[in-house]
mmCIF file of C-alpha atoms in Angstrom:
data_model
loop_
_atom_site.group_PDB
_atom_site.id
_atom_site.type_symbol
_atom_site.label_atom_id
_atom_site.label_comp_id
_atom_site.label_asym_id
_atom_site.label_seq_id
_atom_site.Cartn_x
_atom_site.Cartn_y
_atom_site.Cartn_z
ATOM 1 C CA UNK A 1 0.000 0.000 0.000
ATOM 2 C CA UNK A 2 1.287 3.444 -0.849
ATOM 3 C CA UNK A 3 0.305 6.939 0.102
ATOM 4 C CA UNK A 4 -1.516 8.411 -2.875
ATOM 5 C CA UNK A 5 -1.004 11.921 -1.453
ATOM 6 C CA UNK A 6 2.747 11.521 -2.002
ATOM 7 C CA UNK A 7 2.124 10.470 -5.615
ATOM 8 C CA UNK A 8 -0.248 13.384 -6.221
ATOM 9 C CA UNK A 9 2.132 15.843 -4.585
ATOM 10 C CA UNK A 10 5.070 14.736 -6.739
ATOM 11 C CA UNK A 11 2.982 14.870 -9.931
ATOM 12 C CA UNK A 12 1.751 18.368 -9.060
ATOM 13 C CA UNK A 13 5.331 19.485 -8.378
ATOM 14 C CA UNK A 14 6.410 18.376 -11.858
ATOM 15 C CA UNK A 15 3.393 20.042 -13.470
ATOM 16 C CA UNK A 16 4.187 23.299 -11.675
ATOM 17 C CA UNK A 17 7.798 23.180 -12.881
ATOM 18 C CA UNK A 18 6.960 22.467 -16.551
ATOM 19 C CA UNK A 19 3.705 24.467 -16.587
ATOM 20 C CA UNK A 20 5.110 27.285 -18.787
ATOM 21 C CA UNK A 21 5.752 24.772 -21.592
ATOM 22 C CA UNK A 22 2.331 23.086 -21.407
ATOM 23 C CA UNK A 23 -0.988 24.245 -22.830
ATOM 24 C CA UNK A 24 -3.957 24.899 -20.549
ATOM 25 C CA UNK A 25 -5.715 21.855 -22.032
ATOM 26 C CA UNK A 26 -2.748 19.590 -21.364
ATOM 27 C CA UNK A 27 -2.578 20.767 -17.763
ATOM 28 C CA UNK A 28 -6.348 20.348 -17.241
ATOM 29 C CA UNK A 29 -6.249 16.864 -18.758
ATOM 30 C CA UNK A 30 -3.370 15.666 -16.571
ATOM 31 C CA UNK A 31 -4.748 17.279 -13.404
ATOM 32 C CA UNK A 32 -8.165 15.704 -13.979
ATOM 33 C CA UNK A 33 -6.496 12.270 -14.258
ATOM 34 C CA UNK A 34 -4.640 12.908 -10.998
ATOM 35 C CA UNK A 35 -7.867 13.915 -9.224
ATOM 36 C CA UNK A 36 -9.616 10.830 -10.614
ATOM 37 C CA UNK A 37 -6.916 8.619 -9.108
ATOM 38 C CA UNK A 38 -5.561 7.716 -12.553
ATOM 39 C CA UNK A 39 -1.956 8.343 -11.511
ATOM 40 C CA UNK A 40 -0.413 5.881 -13.963
ATOM 41 C CA UNK A 41 -2.299 7.492 -16.818
ATOM 42 C CA UNK A 42 -1.367 10.992 -15.629
ATOM 43 C CA UNK A 43 2.321 10.017 -15.477
ATOM 44 C CA UNK A 44 2.214 8.378 -18.916
ATOM 45 C CA UNK A 45 0.474 11.348 -20.521
ATOM 46 C CA UNK A 46 2.815 13.851 -18.891
ATOM 47 C CA UNK A 47 5.882 11.888 -20.016
ATOM 48 C CA UNK A 48 4.435 11.441 -23.536
ATOM 49 C CA UNK A 49 3.805 15.179 -23.893
ATOM 50 C CA UNK A 50 7.299 16.043 -22.650
ATOM 51 C CA UNK A 51 8.870 13.496 -25.020
ATOM 52 C CA UNK A 52 6.752 14.293 -28.105
ATOM 53 C CA UNK A 53 7.172 18.043 -27.754
ATOM 54 C CA UNK A 54 10.842 17.667 -26.763
ATOM 55 C CA UNK A 55 10.347 19.864 -23.714
ATOM 56 C CA UNK A 56 13.539 20.174 -21.667
ATOM 57 C CA UNK A 57 13.116 19.320 -17.996
ATOM 58 C CA UNK A 58 15.319 19.847 -14.988
ATOM 59 C CA UNK A 59 16.853 17.030 -13.005
ATOM 60 C CA UNK A 60 14.406 17.525 -10.116
ATOM 61 C CA UNK A 61 11.422 16.997 -12.445
ATOM 62 C CA UNK A 62 13.008 13.868 -13.874
ATOM 63 C CA UNK A 63 13.665 12.504 -10.386
ATOM 64 C CA UNK A 64 10.070 13.231 -9.331
ATOM 65 C CA UNK A 65 8.715 11.414 -12.396
ATOM 66 C CA UNK A 66 11.034 8.500 -11.656
ATOM 67 C CA UNK A 67 9.923 8.376 -8.001
ATOM 68 C CA UNK A 68 6.230 8.355 -8.975
ATOM 69 C CA UNK A 69 6.841 5.662 -11.585
ATOM 70 C CA UNK A 70 8.672 3.509 -9.055
ATOM 71 C CA UNK A 71 5.955 3.971 -6.416
ATOM 72 C CA UNK A 72 3.360 2.905 -9.010
ATOM 73 C CA UNK A 73 5.525 -0.032 -10.188
ATOM 74 C CA UNK A 74 5.464 1.225 -13.755
ATOM 75 C CA UNK A 75 7.889 0.238 -16.475
ATOM 76 C CA UNK A 76 11.015 2.397 -16.480
ATOM 77 C CA UNK A 77 10.708 3.041 -20.206
ATOM 78 C CA UNK A 78 7.745 5.312 -19.354
ATOM 79 C CA UNK A 79 10.109 8.028 -18.136
ATOM 80 C CA UNK A 80 13.583 6.854 -19.173
ATOM 81 C CA UNK A 81 13.270 8.358 -22.650
ATOM 82 C CA UNK A 82 13.170 11.756 -20.923
ATOM 83 C CA UNK A 83 16.741 11.343 -19.698
ATOM 84 C CA UNK A 84 18.132 12.985 -22.834
ATOM 85 C CA UNK A 85 15.935 16.048 -22.221
ATOM 86 C CA UNK A 86 17.256 16.727 -18.724
ATOM 87 C CA UNK A 87 18.997 20.088 -18.734
ATOM 88 C CA UNK A 88 22.025 20.703 -16.566
ATOM 89 C CA UNK A 89 21.327 22.897 -13.569
ATOM 90 C CA UNK A 90 22.229 26.506 -14.096
ATOM 91 C CA UNK A 91 24.443 27.870 -11.335
#
């Protein structure tokens, strides 16, 4: 058993970080999946959008996606393709 609040919190953190690169519809769609308890679907859709639109993400976002995927026992390939889009931290 896992704490769904942790999953939802991590997903919301990622959405807040990448929000400027997402459309309102994309955000609404993902958030509605999260609220419906469809966390796997929300993670898949978020990763798909980031991959398809080649949106760069920071390391923290990648780690959050990875943590959620691991909590949900999802296949690593769901988020691993995003590795190449992780931008180095600016100092």
